[in-house]
Coordinates of C-alpha atoms and ligand atoms in Angstrom, one line a residue:
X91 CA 0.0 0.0 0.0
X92 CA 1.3 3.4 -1.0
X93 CA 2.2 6.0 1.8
X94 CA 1.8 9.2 -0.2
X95 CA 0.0 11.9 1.5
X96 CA -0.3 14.0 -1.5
X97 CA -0.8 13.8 -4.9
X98 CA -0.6 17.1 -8.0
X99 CA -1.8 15.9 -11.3
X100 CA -3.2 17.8 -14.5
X101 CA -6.6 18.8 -13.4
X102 CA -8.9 16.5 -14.7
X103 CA -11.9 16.2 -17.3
X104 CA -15.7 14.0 -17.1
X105 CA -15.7 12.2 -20.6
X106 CA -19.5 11.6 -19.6
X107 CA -21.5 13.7 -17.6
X108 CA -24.7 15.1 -17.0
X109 CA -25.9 18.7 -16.2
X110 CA -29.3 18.3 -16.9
X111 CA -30.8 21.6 -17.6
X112 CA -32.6 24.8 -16.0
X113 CA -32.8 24.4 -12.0
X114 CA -31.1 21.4 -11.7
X115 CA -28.3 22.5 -13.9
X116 CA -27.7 25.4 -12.1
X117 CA -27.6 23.2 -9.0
X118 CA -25.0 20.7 -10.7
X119 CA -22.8 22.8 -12.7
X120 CA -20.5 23.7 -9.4
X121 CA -19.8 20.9 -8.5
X122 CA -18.3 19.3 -12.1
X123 CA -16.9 23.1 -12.3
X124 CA -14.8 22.7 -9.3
X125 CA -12.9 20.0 -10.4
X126 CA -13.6 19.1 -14.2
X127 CA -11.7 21.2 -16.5
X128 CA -14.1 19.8 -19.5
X129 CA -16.9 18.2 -19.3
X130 CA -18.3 15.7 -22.4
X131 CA -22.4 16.4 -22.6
X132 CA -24.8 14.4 -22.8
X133 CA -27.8 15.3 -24.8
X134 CA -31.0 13.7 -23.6
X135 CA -32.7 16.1 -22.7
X136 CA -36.6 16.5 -23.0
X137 CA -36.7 17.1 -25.9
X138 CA -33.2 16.0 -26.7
X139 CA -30.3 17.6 -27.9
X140 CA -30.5 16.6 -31.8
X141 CA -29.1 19.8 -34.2
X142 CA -26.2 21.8 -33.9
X143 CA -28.5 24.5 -33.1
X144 CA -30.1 22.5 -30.6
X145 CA -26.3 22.3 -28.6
X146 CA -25.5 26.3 -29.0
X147 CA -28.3 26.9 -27.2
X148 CA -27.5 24.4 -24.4
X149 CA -24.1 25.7 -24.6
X150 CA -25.2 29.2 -23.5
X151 CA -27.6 28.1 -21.1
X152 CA -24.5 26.0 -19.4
X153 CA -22.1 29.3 -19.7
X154 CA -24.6 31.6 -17.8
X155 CA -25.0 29.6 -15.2
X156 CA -21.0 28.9 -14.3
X157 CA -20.0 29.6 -11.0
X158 CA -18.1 33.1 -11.5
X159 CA -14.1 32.7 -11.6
X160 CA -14.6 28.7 -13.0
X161 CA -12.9 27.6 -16.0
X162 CA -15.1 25.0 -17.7
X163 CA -15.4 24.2 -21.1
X164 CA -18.5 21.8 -22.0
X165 CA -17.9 19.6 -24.9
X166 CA -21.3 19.2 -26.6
X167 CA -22.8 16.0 -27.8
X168 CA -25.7 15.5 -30.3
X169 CA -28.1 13.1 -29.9
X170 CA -27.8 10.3 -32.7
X171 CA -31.6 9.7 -34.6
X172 CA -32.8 7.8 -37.2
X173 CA -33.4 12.0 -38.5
X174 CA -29.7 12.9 -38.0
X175 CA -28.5 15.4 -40.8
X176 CA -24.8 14.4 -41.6
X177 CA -24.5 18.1 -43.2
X178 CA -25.3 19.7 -39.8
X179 CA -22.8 17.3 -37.9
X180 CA -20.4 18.2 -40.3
X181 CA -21.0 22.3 -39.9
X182 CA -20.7 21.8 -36.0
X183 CA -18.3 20.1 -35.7
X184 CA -16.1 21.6 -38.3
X185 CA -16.8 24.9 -35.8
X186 CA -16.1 23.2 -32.7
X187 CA -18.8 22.8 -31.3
X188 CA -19.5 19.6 -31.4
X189 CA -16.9 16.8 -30.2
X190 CA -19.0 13.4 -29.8
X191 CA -22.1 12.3 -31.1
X192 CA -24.4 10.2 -28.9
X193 CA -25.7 6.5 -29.6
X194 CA -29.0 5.6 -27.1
X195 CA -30.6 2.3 -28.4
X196 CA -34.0 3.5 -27.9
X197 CA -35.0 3.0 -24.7
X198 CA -31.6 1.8 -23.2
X199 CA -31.9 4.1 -20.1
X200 CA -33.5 8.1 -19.3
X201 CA -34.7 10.0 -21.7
X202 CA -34.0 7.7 -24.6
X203 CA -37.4 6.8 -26.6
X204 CA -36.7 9.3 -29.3
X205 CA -32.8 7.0 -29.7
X206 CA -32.2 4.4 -33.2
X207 CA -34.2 1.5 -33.7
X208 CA -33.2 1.0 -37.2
X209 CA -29.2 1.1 -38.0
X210 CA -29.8 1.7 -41.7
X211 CA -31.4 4.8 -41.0
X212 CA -28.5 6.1 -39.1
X213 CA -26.1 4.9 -41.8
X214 CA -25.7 8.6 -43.7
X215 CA -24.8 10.0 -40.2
X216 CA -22.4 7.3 -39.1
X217 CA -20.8 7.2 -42.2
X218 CA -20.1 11.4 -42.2
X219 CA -18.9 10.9 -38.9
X220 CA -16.2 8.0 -40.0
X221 CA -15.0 10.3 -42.7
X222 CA -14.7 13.6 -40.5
X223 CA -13.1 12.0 -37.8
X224 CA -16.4 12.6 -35.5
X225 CA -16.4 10.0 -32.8
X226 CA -19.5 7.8 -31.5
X227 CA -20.2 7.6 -28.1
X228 CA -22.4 4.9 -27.6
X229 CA -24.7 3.4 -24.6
X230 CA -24.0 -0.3 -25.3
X231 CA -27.0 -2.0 -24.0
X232 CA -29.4 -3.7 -26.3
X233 CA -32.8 -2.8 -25.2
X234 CA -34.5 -6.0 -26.7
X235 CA -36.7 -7.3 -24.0
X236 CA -35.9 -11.1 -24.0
X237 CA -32.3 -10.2 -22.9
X238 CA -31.6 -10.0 -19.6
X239 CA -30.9 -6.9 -18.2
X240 CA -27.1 -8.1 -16.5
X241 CA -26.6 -9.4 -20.5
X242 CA -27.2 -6.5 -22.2
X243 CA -23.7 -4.7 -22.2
X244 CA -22.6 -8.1 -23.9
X245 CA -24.8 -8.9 -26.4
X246 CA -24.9 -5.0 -27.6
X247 CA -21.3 -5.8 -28.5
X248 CA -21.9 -8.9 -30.2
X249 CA -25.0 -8.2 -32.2
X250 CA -24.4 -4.4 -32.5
X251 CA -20.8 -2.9 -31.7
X252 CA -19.0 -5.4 -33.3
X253 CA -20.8 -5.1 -36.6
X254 CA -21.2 -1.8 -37.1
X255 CA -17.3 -1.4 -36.4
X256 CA -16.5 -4.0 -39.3
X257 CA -18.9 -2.0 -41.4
X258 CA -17.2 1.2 -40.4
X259 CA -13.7 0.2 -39.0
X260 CA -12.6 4.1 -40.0
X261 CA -15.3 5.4 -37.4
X262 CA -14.0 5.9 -34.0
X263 CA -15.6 4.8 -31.1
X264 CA -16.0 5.4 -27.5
X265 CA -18.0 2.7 -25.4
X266 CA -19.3 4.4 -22.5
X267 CA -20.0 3.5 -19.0
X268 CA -18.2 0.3 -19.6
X269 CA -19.2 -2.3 -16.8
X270 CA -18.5 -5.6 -17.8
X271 CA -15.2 -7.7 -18.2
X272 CA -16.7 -8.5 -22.1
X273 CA -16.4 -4.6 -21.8
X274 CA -13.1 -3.8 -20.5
X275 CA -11.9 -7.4 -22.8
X276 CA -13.8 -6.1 -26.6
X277 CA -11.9 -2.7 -26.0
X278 CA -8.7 -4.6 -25.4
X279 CA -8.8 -6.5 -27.9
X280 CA -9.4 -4.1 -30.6
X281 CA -6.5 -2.7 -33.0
X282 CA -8.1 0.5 -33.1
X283 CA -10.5 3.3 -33.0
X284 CA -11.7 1.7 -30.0
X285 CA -11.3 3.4 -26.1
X286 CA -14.0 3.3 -23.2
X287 CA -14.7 5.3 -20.1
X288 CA -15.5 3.8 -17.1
X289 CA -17.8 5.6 -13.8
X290 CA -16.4 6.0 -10.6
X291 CA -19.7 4.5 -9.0
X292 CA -18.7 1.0 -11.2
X293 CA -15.2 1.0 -9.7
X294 CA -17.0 0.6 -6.4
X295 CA -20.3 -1.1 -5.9
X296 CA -21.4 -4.1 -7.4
X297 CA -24.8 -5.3 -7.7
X298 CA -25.3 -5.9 -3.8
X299 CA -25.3 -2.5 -2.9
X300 CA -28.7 -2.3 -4.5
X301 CA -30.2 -5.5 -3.7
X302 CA -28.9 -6.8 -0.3
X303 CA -31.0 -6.2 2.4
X304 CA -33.5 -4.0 0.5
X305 CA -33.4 -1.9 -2.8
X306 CA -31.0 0.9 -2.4
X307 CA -32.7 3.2 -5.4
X308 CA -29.5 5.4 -4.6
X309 CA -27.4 2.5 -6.3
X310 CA -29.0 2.0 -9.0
X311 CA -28.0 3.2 -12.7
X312 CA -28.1 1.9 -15.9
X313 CA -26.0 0.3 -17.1
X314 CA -26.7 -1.4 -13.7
X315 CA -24.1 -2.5 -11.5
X316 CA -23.0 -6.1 -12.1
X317 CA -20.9 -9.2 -10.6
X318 CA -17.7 -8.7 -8.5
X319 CA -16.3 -10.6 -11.0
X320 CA -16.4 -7.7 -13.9
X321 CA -15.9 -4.3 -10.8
X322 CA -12.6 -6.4 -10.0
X323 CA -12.1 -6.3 -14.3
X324 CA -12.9 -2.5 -14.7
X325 CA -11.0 -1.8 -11.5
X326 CA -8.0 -3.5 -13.2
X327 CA -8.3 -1.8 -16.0
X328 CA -8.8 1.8 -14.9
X329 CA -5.3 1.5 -12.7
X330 CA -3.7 -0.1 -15.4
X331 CA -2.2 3.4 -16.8
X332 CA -4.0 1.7 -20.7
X333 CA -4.6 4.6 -22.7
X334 CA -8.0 3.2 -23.8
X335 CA -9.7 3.8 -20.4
X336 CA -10.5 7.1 -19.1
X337 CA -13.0 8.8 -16.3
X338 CA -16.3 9.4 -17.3
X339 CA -18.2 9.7 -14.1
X340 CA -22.2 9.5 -15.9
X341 CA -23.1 11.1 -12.9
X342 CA -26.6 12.2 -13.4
X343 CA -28.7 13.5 -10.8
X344 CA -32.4 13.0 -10.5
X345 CA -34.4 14.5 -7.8
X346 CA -35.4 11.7 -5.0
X347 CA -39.2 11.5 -5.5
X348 CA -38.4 10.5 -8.5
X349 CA -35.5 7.6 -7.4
X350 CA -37.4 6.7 -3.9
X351 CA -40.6 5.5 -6.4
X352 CA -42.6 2.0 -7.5
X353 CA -40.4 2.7 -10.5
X354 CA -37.4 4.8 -9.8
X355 CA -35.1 6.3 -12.3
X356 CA -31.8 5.3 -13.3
X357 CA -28.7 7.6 -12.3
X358 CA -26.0 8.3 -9.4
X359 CA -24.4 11.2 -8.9
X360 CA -21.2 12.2 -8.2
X361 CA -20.0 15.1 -9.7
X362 CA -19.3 16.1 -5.8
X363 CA -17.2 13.5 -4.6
X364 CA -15.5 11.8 -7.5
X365 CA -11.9 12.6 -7.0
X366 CA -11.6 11.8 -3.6
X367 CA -13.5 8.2 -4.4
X368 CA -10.7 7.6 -7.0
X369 CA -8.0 8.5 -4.7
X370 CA -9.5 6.3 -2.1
X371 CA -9.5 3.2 -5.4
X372 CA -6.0 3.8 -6.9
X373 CA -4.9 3.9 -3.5
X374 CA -6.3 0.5 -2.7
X375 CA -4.8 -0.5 -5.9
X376 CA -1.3 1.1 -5.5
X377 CA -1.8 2.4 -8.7
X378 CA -1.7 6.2 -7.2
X379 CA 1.1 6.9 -10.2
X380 CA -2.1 6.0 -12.7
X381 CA -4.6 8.0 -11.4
X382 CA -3.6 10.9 -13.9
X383 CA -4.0 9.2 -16.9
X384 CA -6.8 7.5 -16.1
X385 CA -8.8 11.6 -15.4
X386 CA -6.1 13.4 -16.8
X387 CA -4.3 12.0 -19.8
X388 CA -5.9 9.6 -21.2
X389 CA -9.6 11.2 -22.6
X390 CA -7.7 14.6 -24.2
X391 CA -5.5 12.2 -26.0
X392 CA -8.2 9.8 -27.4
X393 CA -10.5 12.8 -28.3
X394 CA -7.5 14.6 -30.1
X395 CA -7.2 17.3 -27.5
X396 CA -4.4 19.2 -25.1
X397 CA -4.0 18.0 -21.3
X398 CA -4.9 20.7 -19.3
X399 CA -2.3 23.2 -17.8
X400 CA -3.3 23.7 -14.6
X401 CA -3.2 20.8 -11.6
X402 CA -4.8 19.8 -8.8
X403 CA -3.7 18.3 -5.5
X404 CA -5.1 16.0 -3.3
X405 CA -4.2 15.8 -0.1
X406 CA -4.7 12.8 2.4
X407 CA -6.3 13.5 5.3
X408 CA -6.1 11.3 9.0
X409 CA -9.9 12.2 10.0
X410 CA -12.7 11.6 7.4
X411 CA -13.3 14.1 4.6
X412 CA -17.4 14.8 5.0
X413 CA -19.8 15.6 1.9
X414 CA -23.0 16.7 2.3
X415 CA -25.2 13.7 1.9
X416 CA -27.8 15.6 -0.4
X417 CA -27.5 18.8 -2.1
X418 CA -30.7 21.4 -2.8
X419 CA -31.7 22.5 -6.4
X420 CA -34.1 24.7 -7.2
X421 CA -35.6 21.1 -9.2
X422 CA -35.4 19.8 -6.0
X423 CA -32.8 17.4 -3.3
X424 CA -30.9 15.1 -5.0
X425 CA -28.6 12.6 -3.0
X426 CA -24.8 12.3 -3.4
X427 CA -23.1 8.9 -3.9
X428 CA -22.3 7.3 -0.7
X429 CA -19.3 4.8 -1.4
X430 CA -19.8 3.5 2.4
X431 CA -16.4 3.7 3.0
X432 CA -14.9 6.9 4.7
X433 CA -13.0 9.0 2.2
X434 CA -9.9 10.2 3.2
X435 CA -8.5 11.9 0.1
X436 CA -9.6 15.9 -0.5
X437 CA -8.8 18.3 -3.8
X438 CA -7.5 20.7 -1.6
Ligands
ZN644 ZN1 -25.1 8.6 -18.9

């Protein structure tokens, strides 16, 4: 076990976050400000983010709502549709505003109904994106009901991923939320144009923190927690210093009516308390030296971008570092990811 007490890397980014939008964006955005440089985000919305126009707006609606003094850049995503005008990727992304386009399988988790059924509809879009260098970020859960849910990360990669990247081995690819060993092992395996980001939530619970002794609604996410067997794999892989795996935290706050329900919705968040939870699992890793490029390094250089100039430290603390265990919106409480261990590590 490492004895460091303090730790300065490049400040880090959230290749996959949520903000949400009016109050609860203005209740979020702080606390990804604080420590996120950039921010990939995501576009389901209601209605979604679909057009380039459709992202400026959310882009200024972000901006006036930054804490004053932050420095945070959000790197907007469009949300992939049968509809999707390749010329309009193409425009917005040749400005800059657009970094990443968005795959939902419709229905795969919030706010996805209006996501692609049909592939072949989507071709023209995919197809622009392969030739302008545009990656795909892509939910990879089938949503056909006959699979089981704990399946659906694996057979998305057989029956979906898979082809489509032999169709369109040029277009590049980012599998997010990765949660299974078949995950972390496809993305291994791969020659190229292939990367994934992994949450901090899946580097910690497994599926018993929401089943064992009652549903825990606060653990519960989609893709959902799995095995021991595939945390230990994406655990292994995060701390492994591979360039293919980087932080993206899909923390994505929902107010707690609507997660303490008959039919709660899928999300964790943890914008908040991120950093010090990945201290606290590179540290139990001795992987410390790794934690950089898995939030620092790693993401800029997949997505073609600089590392940031400015650090951060985190310091190591005897007594327990406290977060609040819900923060207020003007949406409404939402409640912070509780890794039920004491954190130790602070950005200070
Ligand atoms: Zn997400």
């Amino acid at each position: 076990m490492s004895t460091a007490t303090e730790l300065t890397i490049r400040r880090p980014d959230d290749w996959h976050l949520h903000l949400r939008d009016g109050g609860m964006l203005k209740g979020v955005i702080g606390d990804a400000s604080r420590h996120f440089a950039r921010a990939i985000i995501m576009p389901n919305l209601v209605p979604p983010v679909v057009t380039t126009a459709d992202a400026a707006a959310y882009r200024e609606r972000i901006m006036a709502v930054l804490p004053k003094g932050d420095r945070f850049e959000p790197l907007m995503t469009l949300y992939l549709t049968e509809g999707t005008d390749p010329d309009d990727l193409e425009a917005g992304h040749a400005s800059g505003l657009i970094t990443a386009v968005k795959l939902y399988p419709a229905g795969a988790t919030t706010n996805s109904h209006g996501g692609v059924r049909n592939f072949e509809n989507a071709m023209p879009a995919l197809e622009r994106m392969a030739k302008i260098g545009l990656p795909l970020c892509v939910h990879g859960e089938v949503t056909t009901p006959e699979v089981d849910i704990f399946d659906r990360e694996a057979v998305f990669i057989e029956t979906v991923l898979d082809p489509l990247r032999a169709r369109l081995p040029e277009l590049k690819v980012t599998m997010e939320h990765v949660t299974t060993k078949d995950g972390i092992d496809y993305i291994k395996s791969s020659k190229a144009n292939l990367a994934g980001s992994i949450t901090t939530h899946h580097l910690i619970i497994n599926r018993n923190a929401i089943l064992v002794g009652g549903i825990r609604p606060h653990y519960y996410c989609l893709p959902v927690a799995k095995r021991e067997v595939h945390r230990l794999a994406l655990r292994a892989a995060a701390t492994s210093g591979d360039a293919r795996f980087f932080l993206g935290t899909d923390s994505a706050p929902h107010v707690d009516p609507l997660k303490e329900c008959a039919c709660g919705c899928a999300g964790i968040y943890t914008s908040i308390n991120t950093m010090s939870c990945l201290a606290h699992v590179f540290e139990q890793e001795n992987a410390l030296d790794k934690l950089e490029a898995f939030t620092s390094l790693n993401g800029p250089a997949w997505y073609g971008l600089p590392v940031n100039d400015e650090t951060i430290t985190l310091r190591k603390r005897a007594e327990a570092v406290t977060y609040p265990e819900k923060i207020e919106t003007e949406a409404g409480t939402v409640t912070v990811f509780d890794p039920m261990f004491p954190l130790h590590w602070q950005v200070v």
